[in-house]
């Protein structure tokens, strides 16, 4: 086989796999339902006692940076309550929202979001540890998401952004009362929600401020999600061995920062593994089986018939089975998989209980119908051009 064709086939298989991955994640995002969060002031004793060690550690860390405790806050998202201790820097007008960490382990038990309110009404926010992968904010909210794993560096990065905006916006950060701070946070939530609706990124559902991603919004989320996963993987690979197994190669500053970073990355990955272990393993298994089935089927048909028809044949089979896959996803099938079968063709498998006859019929039709339509189109082109290529294409669905 021509080496260039082999490269082309490999590239095609890679793109098909990537396309399938992005498509399935997109479908999952489209099924998610979210709710606009609401912030309110509470008394410290209203927070569950199990979080007391968290606040003790957060207070020590933030006090060392010059912050002072301001008030306790509860954020409600649907049926879930999140708790925060809000701190303020007395000279720089910076707020720090401390909350129990989302990481199952690491160098500290809390996460921090730094924020500043500019005199022109704009909000500056700095988060860390990739805990916020979100759609774009409105233009009056400046949000940067870092991955430092080091609280002082996180704080300095926020100050740098504030100073940059002070120059470009000609606006300085201001202090405010507890009620004003809460009102600004709630207003920012509403503003971001309205902005995303106006941009067509999310779609409101009902009257309870429940929303879902639009088709465009879900597509825009795909790249940040895969980029974040890749960043986690890269940081772990490049820093874990150096920081944890060979610390003598690091300077004292690098040792602290990298050890914290690696610990946070490892803990964050552990969360992903705990929540998606079965799904993650399924992805790996399905990808391997799919690639192996494609390669074996291509070789089988190439040796039996002709290498020239292999790409076209595999493409037609894939489109046919992709129709079945879309139908299965529409009706809530689980563990779906497309497999190519040497000398036989291809098959789409999945699991679901209590499948109705109508659902089965739709799934069956979604496979051949696109091919039949394409066959009629190819046949019509053949009657006009008389080229044998289109005749062969027209016969394929049969």
GROMACS .gro file of C-alpha atoms in nm:
model
  398
    1UNK     CA    1   0.000   0.000   0.000
    2UNK     CA    2   0.117   0.353  -0.077
    3UNK     CA    3   0.259   0.506   0.242
    4UNK     CA    4   0.078   0.835   0.178
    5UNK     CA    5  -0.255   0.651   0.160
    6UNK     CA    6  -0.176   0.473   0.485
    7UNK     CA    7  -0.112   0.809   0.650
    8UNK     CA    8  -0.438   0.939   0.505
    9UNK     CA    9  -0.632   0.641   0.639
   10UNK     CA   10  -0.474   0.681   0.983
   11UNK     CA   11  -0.561   1.052   0.985
   12UNK     CA   12  -0.917   0.971   0.884
   13UNK     CA   13  -0.953   0.717   1.164
   14UNK     CA   14  -0.811   0.967   1.414
   15UNK     CA   15  -1.056   1.236   1.304
   16UNK     CA   16  -1.346   0.992   1.325
   17UNK     CA   17  -1.251   0.896   1.681
   18UNK     CA   18  -1.211   1.260   1.784
   19UNK     CA   19  -1.539   1.348   1.620
   20UNK     CA   20  -1.713   1.068   1.807
   21UNK     CA   21  -1.559   1.181   2.138
   22UNK     CA   22  -1.666   1.541   2.089
   23UNK     CA   23  -2.013   1.431   1.976
   24UNK     CA   24  -2.077   1.218   2.284
   25UNK     CA   25  -1.954   1.490   2.523
   26UNK     CA   26  -2.175   1.738   2.338
   27UNK     CA   27  -2.476   1.510   2.386
   28UNK     CA   28  -2.398   1.482   2.757
   29UNK     CA   29  -2.375   1.861   2.793
   30UNK     CA   30  -2.706   1.905   2.612
   31UNK     CA   31  -2.874   1.680   2.870
   32UNK     CA   32  -2.746   1.877   3.170
   33UNK     CA   33  -2.974   2.114   3.359
   34UNK     CA   34  -2.844   2.408   3.564
   35UNK     CA   35  -2.987   2.676   3.788
   36UNK     CA   36  -2.884   3.035   3.856
   37UNK     CA   37  -2.715   3.057   4.197
   38UNK     CA   38  -2.838   3.280   4.480
   39UNK     CA   39  -2.612   3.432   4.748
   40UNK     CA   40  -2.728   3.532   5.098
   41UNK     CA   41  -2.575   3.642   5.429
   42UNK     CA   42  -2.590   3.395   5.721
   43UNK     CA   43  -2.458   3.366   6.075
   44UNK     CA   44  -2.139   3.157   6.115
   45UNK     CA   45  -2.317   2.911   6.348
   46UNK     CA   46  -2.554   2.822   6.062
   47UNK     CA   47  -2.267   2.653   5.877
   48UNK     CA   48  -2.227   2.279   5.960
   49UNK     CA   49  -1.964   2.215   6.229
   50UNK     CA   50  -1.776   1.969   6.008
   51UNK     CA   51  -1.634   2.269   5.819
   52UNK     CA   52  -1.479   2.430   6.130
   53UNK     CA   53  -1.125   2.296   6.056
   54UNK     CA   54  -1.157   2.436   5.704
   55UNK     CA   55  -1.232   2.786   5.829
   56UNK     CA   56  -0.950   2.766   6.083
   57UNK     CA   57  -0.696   2.685   5.811
   58UNK     CA   58  -0.842   2.942   5.571
   59UNK     CA   59  -0.835   3.212   5.839
   60UNK     CA   60  -0.467   3.150   5.913
   61UNK     CA   61  -0.368   3.152   5.544
   62UNK     CA   62  -0.566   3.462   5.451
   63UNK     CA   63  -0.469   3.651   5.767
   64UNK     CA   64  -0.104   3.605   5.669
   65UNK     CA   65  -0.186   3.792   5.346
   66UNK     CA   66  -0.347   4.080   5.537
   67UNK     CA   67  -0.714   3.977   5.505
   68UNK     CA   68  -0.977   4.019   5.777
   69UNK     CA   69  -1.298   3.818   5.826
   70UNK     CA   70  -1.612   4.000   5.704
   71UNK     CA   71  -1.913   3.766   5.704
   72UNK     CA   72  -2.044   3.415   5.626
   73UNK     CA   73  -2.233   3.341   5.306
   74UNK     CA   74  -2.456   3.064   5.171
   75UNK     CA   75  -2.487   3.008   4.797
   76UNK     CA   76  -2.785   2.805   4.679
   77UNK     CA   77  -2.775   2.631   4.341
   78UNK     CA   78  -3.095   2.435   4.294
   79UNK     CA   79  -3.113   2.197   4.592
   80UNK     CA   80  -2.744   2.232   4.679
   81UNK     CA   81  -2.606   2.469   4.944
   82UNK     CA   82  -2.245   2.590   4.937
   83UNK     CA   83  -2.086   2.778   5.226
   84UNK     CA   84  -1.826   3.056   5.222
   85UNK     CA   85  -1.635   3.274   5.463
   86UNK     CA   86  -1.585   3.617   5.308
   87UNK     CA   87  -1.268   3.810   5.388
   88UNK     CA   88  -1.163   4.161   5.286
   89UNK     CA   89  -0.823   4.327   5.259
   90UNK     CA   90  -0.841   4.655   5.454
   91UNK     CA   91  -0.603   4.851   5.232
   92UNK     CA   92  -0.642   4.701   4.882
   93UNK     CA   93  -1.023   4.649   4.874
   94UNK     CA   94  -0.991   4.286   4.767
   95UNK     CA   95  -1.247   4.027   4.874
   96UNK     CA   96  -1.159   3.660   4.929
   97UNK     CA   97  -1.430   3.393   4.917
   98UNK     CA   98  -1.302   3.089   5.107
   99UNK     CA   99  -1.490   2.760   5.070
  100UNK     CA  100  -1.429   2.390   5.144
  101UNK     CA  101  -1.206   2.255   4.869
  102UNK     CA  102  -1.349   2.061   4.578
  103UNK     CA  103  -1.037   1.845   4.587
  104UNK     CA  104  -1.050   1.517   4.778
  105UNK     CA  105  -0.696   1.573   4.905
  106UNK     CA  106  -0.414   1.821   4.865
  107UNK     CA  107  -0.205   2.075   5.048
  108UNK     CA  108  -0.502   2.269   5.192
  109UNK     CA  109  -0.866   2.205   5.282
  110UNK     CA  110  -1.007   2.521   5.122
  111UNK     CA  111  -1.036   2.699   4.788
  112UNK     CA  112  -1.028   3.076   4.742
  113UNK     CA  113  -1.179   3.309   4.485
  114UNK     CA  114  -1.040   3.663   4.490
  115UNK     CA  115  -1.263   3.947   4.368
  116UNK     CA  116  -1.253   4.325   4.344
  117UNK     CA  117  -1.531   4.572   4.269
  118UNK     CA  118  -1.427   4.869   4.056
  119UNK     CA  119  -1.583   5.212   4.103
  120UNK     CA  120  -1.736   5.189   3.754
  121UNK     CA  121  -1.938   4.883   3.864
  122UNK     CA  122  -1.724   4.620   3.693
  123UNK     CA  123  -1.619   4.303   3.875
  124UNK     CA  124  -1.273   4.142   3.870
  125UNK     CA  125  -1.251   3.773   3.964
  126UNK     CA  126  -0.954   3.534   3.988
  127UNK     CA  127  -1.001   3.160   4.046
  128UNK     CA  128  -0.750   2.878   4.079
  129UNK     CA  129  -0.722   2.500   4.024
  130UNK     CA  130  -0.948   2.491   3.718
  131UNK     CA  131  -1.257   2.463   3.936
  132UNK     CA  132  -1.446   2.700   3.707
  133UNK     CA  133  -1.481   2.596   3.344
  134UNK     CA  134  -1.765   2.821   3.236
  135UNK     CA  135  -1.917   2.998   2.940
  136UNK     CA  136  -1.809   3.357   2.867
  137UNK     CA  137  -1.905   3.633   3.111
  138UNK     CA  138  -2.057   3.967   3.016
  139UNK     CA  139  -1.817   4.251   2.941
  140UNK     CA  140  -1.850   4.404   3.291
  141UNK     CA  141  -1.701   4.092   3.454
  142UNK     CA  142  -1.330   4.023   3.414
  143UNK     CA  143  -1.253   3.663   3.512
  144UNK     CA  144  -0.918   3.484   3.494
  145UNK     CA  145  -0.879   3.117   3.584
  146UNK     CA  146  -0.528   3.014   3.688
  147UNK     CA  147  -0.365   2.686   3.777
  148UNK     CA  148  -0.099   2.773   4.030
  149UNK     CA  149  -0.178   2.573   4.344
  150UNK     CA  150  -0.011   2.846   4.550
  151UNK     CA  151  -0.222   3.100   4.743
  152UNK     CA  152   0.027   3.393   4.748
  153UNK     CA  153   0.090   3.358   4.373
  154UNK     CA  154  -0.285   3.335   4.317
  155UNK     CA  155  -0.333   3.657   4.516
  156UNK     CA  156  -0.050   3.841   4.337
  157UNK     CA  157  -0.197   3.742   4.000
  158UNK     CA  158  -0.528   3.897   4.103
  159UNK     CA  159  -0.358   4.219   4.216
  160UNK     CA  160  -0.173   4.235   3.883
  161UNK     CA  161  -0.502   4.208   3.691
  162UNK     CA  162  -0.664   4.475   3.909
  163UNK     CA  163  -0.370   4.712   3.853
  164UNK     CA  164  -0.389   4.650   3.481
  165UNK     CA  165  -0.760   4.735   3.477
  166UNK     CA  166  -0.703   5.040   3.698
  167UNK     CA  167  -0.487   5.179   3.418
  168UNK     CA  168  -0.700   5.073   3.121
  169UNK     CA  169  -1.040   5.143   3.277
  170UNK     CA  170  -0.937   5.443   3.488
  171UNK     CA  171  -1.128   5.289   3.780
  172UNK     CA  172  -1.004   5.192   4.125
  173UNK     CA  173  -1.136   4.911   4.347
  174UNK     CA  174  -1.381   5.020   4.617
  175UNK     CA  175  -1.504   4.895   4.953
  176UNK     CA  176  -1.870   4.816   5.015
  177UNK     CA  177  -2.104   4.693   5.285
  178UNK     CA  178  -2.208   4.330   5.327
  179UNK     CA  179  -2.548   4.397   5.170
  180UNK     CA  180  -2.391   4.578   4.876
  181UNK     CA  181  -2.138   4.299   4.821
  182UNK     CA  182  -2.415   4.036   4.818
  183UNK     CA  183  -2.626   4.250   4.587
  184UNK     CA  184  -2.335   4.286   4.343
  185UNK     CA  185  -2.269   3.909   4.344
  186UNK     CA  186  -2.636   3.830   4.279
  187UNK     CA  187  -2.652   4.099   4.011
  188UNK     CA  188  -2.342   3.951   3.844
  189UNK     CA  189  -2.509   3.609   3.836
  190UNK     CA  190  -2.818   3.757   3.671
  191UNK     CA  191  -2.610   3.967   3.431
  192UNK     CA  192  -2.404   3.667   3.321
  193UNK     CA  193  -2.717   3.455   3.282
  194UNK     CA  194  -2.892   3.723   3.074
  195UNK     CA  195  -2.578   3.777   2.865
  196UNK     CA  196  -2.547   3.405   2.787
  197UNK     CA  197  -2.916   3.385   2.694
  198UNK     CA  198  -2.882   3.690   2.468
  199UNK     CA  199  -2.575   3.536   2.301
  200UNK     CA  200  -2.765   3.212   2.240
  201UNK     CA  201  -2.525   3.014   2.460
  202UNK     CA  202  -2.790   2.892   2.707
  203UNK     CA  203  -3.165   2.838   2.691
  204UNK     CA  204  -3.391   2.917   2.991
  205UNK     CA  205  -3.634   2.643   3.096
  206UNK     CA  206  -3.957   2.735   3.275
  207UNK     CA  207  -3.982   3.017   3.527
  208UNK     CA  208  -3.742   2.892   3.799
  209UNK     CA  209  -3.428   3.022   3.627
  210UNK     CA  210  -3.333   2.671   3.525
  211UNK     CA  211  -3.130   2.656   3.207
  212UNK     CA  212  -2.951   2.422   2.971
  213UNK     CA  213  -2.681   2.468   2.711
  214UNK     CA  214  -2.789   2.559   2.362
  215UNK     CA  215  -2.636   2.365   2.074
  216UNK     CA  216  -2.386   2.649   2.020
  217UNK     CA  217  -2.316   2.685   2.392
  218UNK     CA  218  -2.241   2.315   2.427
  219UNK     CA  219  -2.004   2.333   2.129
  220UNK     CA  220  -1.823   2.630   2.288
  221UNK     CA  221  -1.778   2.426   2.607
  222UNK     CA  222  -1.612   2.132   2.429
  223UNK     CA  223  -1.274   2.293   2.372
  224UNK     CA  224  -1.233   2.430   2.729
  225UNK     CA  225  -1.326   2.089   2.873
  226UNK     CA  226  -1.081   1.892   2.659
  227UNK     CA  227  -0.817   2.164   2.702
  228UNK     CA  228  -0.851   2.147   3.082
  229UNK     CA  229  -0.826   1.768   3.079
  230UNK     CA  230  -0.513   1.788   2.863
  231UNK     CA  231  -0.362   2.053   3.089
  232UNK     CA  232  -0.418   1.836   3.394
  233UNK     CA  233  -0.255   1.543   3.219
  234UNK     CA  234   0.043   1.747   3.098
  235UNK     CA  235   0.108   1.907   3.436
  236UNK     CA  236   0.095   1.569   3.605
  237UNK     CA  237   0.337   1.412   3.357
  238UNK     CA  238   0.589   1.696   3.361
  239UNK     CA  239   0.586   1.786   3.729
  240UNK     CA  240   0.490   1.477   3.928
  241UNK     CA  241   0.821   1.292   3.895
  242UNK     CA  242   1.032   1.604   3.938
  243UNK     CA  243   0.847   1.739   4.241
  244UNK     CA  244   0.760   1.420   4.424
  245UNK     CA  245   1.027   1.161   4.337
  246UNK     CA  246   1.326   1.385   4.268
  247UNK     CA  247   1.279   1.701   4.477
  248UNK     CA  248   1.656   1.763   4.495
  249UNK     CA  249   1.641   1.905   4.141
  250UNK     CA  250   1.409   2.185   4.253
  251UNK     CA  251   1.483   2.516   4.417
  252UNK     CA  252   1.312   2.582   4.751
  253UNK     CA  253   1.054   2.805   4.581
  254UNK     CA  254   0.988   2.551   4.307
  255UNK     CA  255   0.960   2.271   4.561
  256UNK     CA  256   0.675   2.440   4.744
  257UNK     CA  257   0.488   2.560   4.436
  258UNK     CA  258   0.528   2.241   4.235
  259UNK     CA  259   0.447   2.011   4.525
  260UNK     CA  260   0.128   2.205   4.591
  261UNK     CA  261   0.045   2.209   4.222
  262UNK     CA  262   0.102   1.837   4.176
  263UNK     CA  263  -0.095   1.754   4.490
  264UNK     CA  264  -0.387   1.962   4.366
  265UNK     CA  265  -0.371   1.811   4.018
  266UNK     CA  266  -0.354   1.459   4.158
  267UNK     CA  267  -0.647   1.524   4.390
  268UNK     CA  268  -0.849   1.686   4.112
  269UNK     CA  269  -0.786   1.388   3.887
  270UNK     CA  270  -0.891   1.157   4.169
  271UNK     CA  271  -1.227   1.334   4.182
  272UNK     CA  272  -1.271   1.287   3.810
  273UNK     CA  273  -1.177   0.922   3.842
  274UNK     CA  274  -1.415   0.862   4.134
  275UNK     CA  275  -1.707   1.029   3.961
  276UNK     CA  276  -1.642   0.897   3.611
  277UNK     CA  277  -1.443   0.576   3.665
  278UNK     CA  278  -1.687   0.361   3.476
  279UNK     CA  279  -1.732   0.616   3.199
  280UNK     CA  280  -1.358   0.683   3.167
  281UNK     CA  281  -1.280   0.313   3.139
  282UNK     CA  282  -1.562   0.278   2.888
  283UNK     CA  283  -1.409   0.553   2.675
  284UNK     CA  284  -1.073   0.381   2.667
  285UNK     CA  285  -1.215   0.038   2.594
  286UNK     CA  286  -1.451   0.166   2.326
  287UNK     CA  287  -1.179   0.367   2.154
  288UNK     CA  288  -0.943   0.069   2.145
  289UNK     CA  289  -1.214  -0.169   2.021
  290UNK     CA  290  -1.324   0.079   1.757
  291UNK     CA  291  -0.974   0.136   1.622
  292UNK     CA  292  -0.893  -0.236   1.620
  293UNK     CA  293  -1.221  -0.321   1.445
  294UNK     CA  294  -1.161  -0.051   1.181
  295UNK     CA  295  -0.806  -0.169   1.110
  296UNK     CA  296  -0.895  -0.539   1.095
  297UNK     CA  297  -1.201  -0.476   0.877
  298UNK     CA  298  -1.003  -0.251   0.642
  299UNK     CA  299  -0.734  -0.517   0.600
  300UNK     CA  300  -0.994  -0.791   0.549
  301UNK     CA  301  -1.184  -0.607   0.277
  302UNK     CA  302  -0.867  -0.466   0.122
  303UNK     CA  303  -0.714  -0.812   0.078
  304UNK     CA  304  -1.043  -0.971  -0.031
  305UNK     CA  305  -1.163  -0.707  -0.275
  306UNK     CA  306  -0.963  -0.392  -0.348
  307UNK     CA  307  -0.779  -0.135  -0.139
  308UNK     CA  308  -0.933   0.135  -0.353
  309UNK     CA  309  -1.286   0.074  -0.224
  310UNK     CA  310  -1.188   0.038   0.144
  311UNK     CA  311  -1.215   0.410   0.239
  312UNK     CA  312  -1.547   0.447   0.057
  313UNK     CA  313  -1.682   0.122   0.201
  314UNK     CA  314  -1.583   0.209   0.558
  315UNK     CA  315  -1.730   0.557   0.518
  316UNK     CA  316  -2.065   0.422   0.401
  317UNK     CA  317  -2.076   0.169   0.685
  318UNK     CA  318  -1.987   0.435   0.940
  319UNK     CA  319  -2.260   0.674   0.818
  320UNK     CA  320  -2.510   0.387   0.829
  321UNK     CA  321  -2.417   0.288   1.184
  322UNK     CA  322  -2.393   0.651   1.294
  323UNK     CA  323  -2.762   0.681   1.211
  324UNK     CA  324  -2.837   0.389   1.444
  325UNK     CA  325  -2.614   0.547   1.712
  326UNK     CA  326  -2.798   0.880   1.694
  327UNK     CA  327  -3.128   0.695   1.733
  328UNK     CA  328  -3.002   0.505   2.037
  329UNK     CA  329  -2.876   0.826   2.198
  330UNK     CA  330  -3.212   0.992   2.134
  331UNK     CA  331  -3.391   0.719   2.328
  332UNK     CA  332  -3.147   0.698   2.617
  333UNK     CA  333  -2.945   0.386   2.534
  334UNK     CA  334  -2.636   0.332   2.751
  335UNK     CA  335  -2.294   0.183   2.669
  336UNK     CA  336  -2.340   0.246   2.297
  337UNK     CA  337  -2.062   0.139   2.062
  338UNK     CA  338  -1.997   0.115   1.688
  339UNK     CA  339  -1.790  -0.186   1.581
  340UNK     CA  340  -1.672  -0.293   1.236
  341UNK     CA  341  -1.695  -0.666   1.160
  342UNK     CA  342  -1.444  -0.822   0.914
  343UNK     CA  343  -1.617  -0.968   0.604
  344UNK     CA  344  -1.961  -0.876   0.746
  345UNK     CA  345  -1.985  -0.498   0.781
  346UNK     CA  346  -2.052  -0.309   1.101
  347UNK     CA  347  -2.289  -0.307   1.398
  348UNK     CA  348  -2.406  -0.059   1.663
  349UNK     CA  349  -2.469  -0.198   2.009
  350UNK     CA  350  -2.620  -0.049   2.325
  351UNK     CA  351  -2.828  -0.123   2.632
  352UNK     CA  352  -3.175  -0.010   2.737
  353UNK     CA  353  -3.465  -0.171   2.919
  354UNK     CA  354  -3.827  -0.151   2.801
  355UNK     CA  355  -3.760  -0.039   2.446
  356UNK     CA  356  -4.087   0.031   2.264
  357UNK     CA  357  -4.155  -0.106   1.914
  358UNK     CA  358  -4.177   0.250   1.781
  359UNK     CA  359  -3.832   0.332   1.920
  360UNK     CA  360  -3.689   0.020   1.757
  361UNK     CA  361  -3.847   0.116   1.425
  362UNK     CA  362  -3.702   0.467   1.437
  363UNK     CA  363  -3.356   0.331   1.523
  364UNK     CA  364  -3.371   0.081   1.236
  365UNK     CA  365  -3.478   0.350   0.986
  366UNK     CA  366  -3.214   0.599   1.095
  367UNK     CA  367  -2.949   0.355   0.969
  368UNK     CA  368  -3.045   0.280   0.607
  369UNK     CA  369  -3.249   0.591   0.527
  370UNK     CA  370  -2.948   0.829   0.491
  371UNK     CA  371  -2.772   0.573   0.270
  372UNK     CA  372  -3.080   0.515   0.054
  373UNK     CA  373  -3.124   0.888   0.005
  374UNK     CA  374  -2.755   0.918  -0.084
  375UNK     CA  375  -2.794   0.623  -0.323
  376UNK     CA  376  -3.081   0.792  -0.507
  377UNK     CA  377  -2.877   1.110  -0.536
  378UNK     CA  378  -2.576   0.916  -0.669
  379UNK     CA  379  -2.804   0.732  -0.914
  380UNK     CA  380  -2.943   1.059  -1.042
  381UNK     CA  381  -2.591   1.196  -1.089
  382UNK     CA  382  -2.504   0.876  -1.281
  383UNK     CA  383  -2.793   0.930  -1.523
  384UNK     CA  384  -2.655   1.275  -1.598
  385UNK     CA  385  -2.280   1.204  -1.613
  386UNK     CA  386  -2.276   0.836  -1.710
  387UNK     CA  387  -1.969   0.781  -1.487
  388UNK     CA  388  -1.938   0.431  -1.343
  389UNK     CA  389  -1.817   0.568  -1.010
  390UNK     CA  390  -2.160   0.713  -0.931
  391UNK     CA  391  -2.324   0.386  -1.040
  392UNK     CA  392  -2.117   0.195  -0.785
  393UNK     CA  393  -2.206   0.448  -0.516
  394UNK     CA  394  -2.576   0.417  -0.600
  395UNK     CA  395  -2.561   0.037  -0.558
  396UNK     CA  396  -2.382   0.050  -0.223
  397UNK     CA  397  -2.697   0.097  -0.008
  398UNK     CA  398  -2.845  -0.214  -0.168
   0.00000   0.00000   0.00000
